mmCIF file of C-alpha atoms in Angstrom:
data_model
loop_
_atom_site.group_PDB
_atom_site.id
_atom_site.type_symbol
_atom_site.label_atom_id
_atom_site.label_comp_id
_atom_site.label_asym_id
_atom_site.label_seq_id
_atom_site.Cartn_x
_atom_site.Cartn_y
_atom_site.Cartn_z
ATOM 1 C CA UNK A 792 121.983 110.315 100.340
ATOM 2 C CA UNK A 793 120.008 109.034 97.429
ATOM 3 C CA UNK A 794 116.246 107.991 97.989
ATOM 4 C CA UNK A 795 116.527 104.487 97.956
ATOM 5 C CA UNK A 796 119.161 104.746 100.556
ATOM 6 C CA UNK A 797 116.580 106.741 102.677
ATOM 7 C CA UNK A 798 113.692 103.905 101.794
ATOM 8 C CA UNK A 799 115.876 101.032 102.780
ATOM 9 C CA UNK A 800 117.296 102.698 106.556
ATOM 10 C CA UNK A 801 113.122 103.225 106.917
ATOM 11 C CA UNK A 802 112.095 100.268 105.431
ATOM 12 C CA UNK A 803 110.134 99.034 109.001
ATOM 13 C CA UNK A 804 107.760 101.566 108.228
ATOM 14 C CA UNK A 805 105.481 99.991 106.075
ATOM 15 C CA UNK A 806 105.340 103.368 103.886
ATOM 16 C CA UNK A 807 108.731 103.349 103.306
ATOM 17 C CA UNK A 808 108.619 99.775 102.061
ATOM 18 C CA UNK A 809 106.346 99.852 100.079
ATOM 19 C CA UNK A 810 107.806 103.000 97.980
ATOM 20 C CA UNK A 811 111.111 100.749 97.657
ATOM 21 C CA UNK A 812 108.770 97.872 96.481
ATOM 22 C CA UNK A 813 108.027 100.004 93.380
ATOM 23 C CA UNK A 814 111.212 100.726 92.868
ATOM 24 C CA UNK A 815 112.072 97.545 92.662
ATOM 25 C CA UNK A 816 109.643 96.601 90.543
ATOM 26 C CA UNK A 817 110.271 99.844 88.543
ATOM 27 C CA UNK A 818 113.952 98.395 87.548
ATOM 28 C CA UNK A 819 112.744 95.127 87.430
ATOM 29 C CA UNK A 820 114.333 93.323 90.532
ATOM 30 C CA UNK A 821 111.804 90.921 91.187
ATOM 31 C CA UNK A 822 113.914 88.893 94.121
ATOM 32 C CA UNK A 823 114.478 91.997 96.359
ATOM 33 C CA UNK A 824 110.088 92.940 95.958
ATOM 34 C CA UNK A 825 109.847 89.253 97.441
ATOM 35 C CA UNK A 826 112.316 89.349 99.936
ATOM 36 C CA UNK A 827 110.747 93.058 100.418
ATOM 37 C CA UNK A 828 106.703 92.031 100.451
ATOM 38 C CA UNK A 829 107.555 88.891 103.031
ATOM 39 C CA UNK A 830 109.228 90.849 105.699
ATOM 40 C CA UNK A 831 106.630 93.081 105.216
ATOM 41 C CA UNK A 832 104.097 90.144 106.045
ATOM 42 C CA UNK A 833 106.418 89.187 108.824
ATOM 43 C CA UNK A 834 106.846 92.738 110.498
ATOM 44 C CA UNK A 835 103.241 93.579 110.261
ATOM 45 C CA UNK A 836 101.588 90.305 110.955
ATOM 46 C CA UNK A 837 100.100 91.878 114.122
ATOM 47 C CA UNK A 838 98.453 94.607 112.163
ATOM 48 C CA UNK A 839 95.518 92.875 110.564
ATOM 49 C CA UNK A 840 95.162 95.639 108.163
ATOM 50 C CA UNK A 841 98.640 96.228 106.771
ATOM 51 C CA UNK A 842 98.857 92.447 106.406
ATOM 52 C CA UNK A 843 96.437 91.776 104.814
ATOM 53 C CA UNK A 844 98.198 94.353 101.899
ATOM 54 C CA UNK A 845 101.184 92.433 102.082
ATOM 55 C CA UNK A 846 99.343 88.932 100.946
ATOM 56 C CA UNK A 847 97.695 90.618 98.353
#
């Protein structure tokens, strides 16, 4: 199993996400670090601090 396959069956860990957000952004796929950074906003929105990571 490759590592973004790893990432992506983690990705509600904010962690994981945000290691497939770079490489995402690493390749250049712009739409999927979108998609990825707002339902990061949406599955940590009651964890002020992670949140508040995701807007920025």
């Amino acid at each position: 199993m490759e590592a973004s396959q790893i990432f992506r069956d983690k990705v509600k860990y904010a962690s994981f996400r945000e290691r497939l957000i770079q490489q995402e952004m690493d390749i250049g796929n712009y739409d999927e670090v979108i998609r990825l950074a707002f339902d990061g906003e949406r599955m940590d929105r009651d964890y002020l601090g992670l949140l508040t990571g995701w807007i920025k």
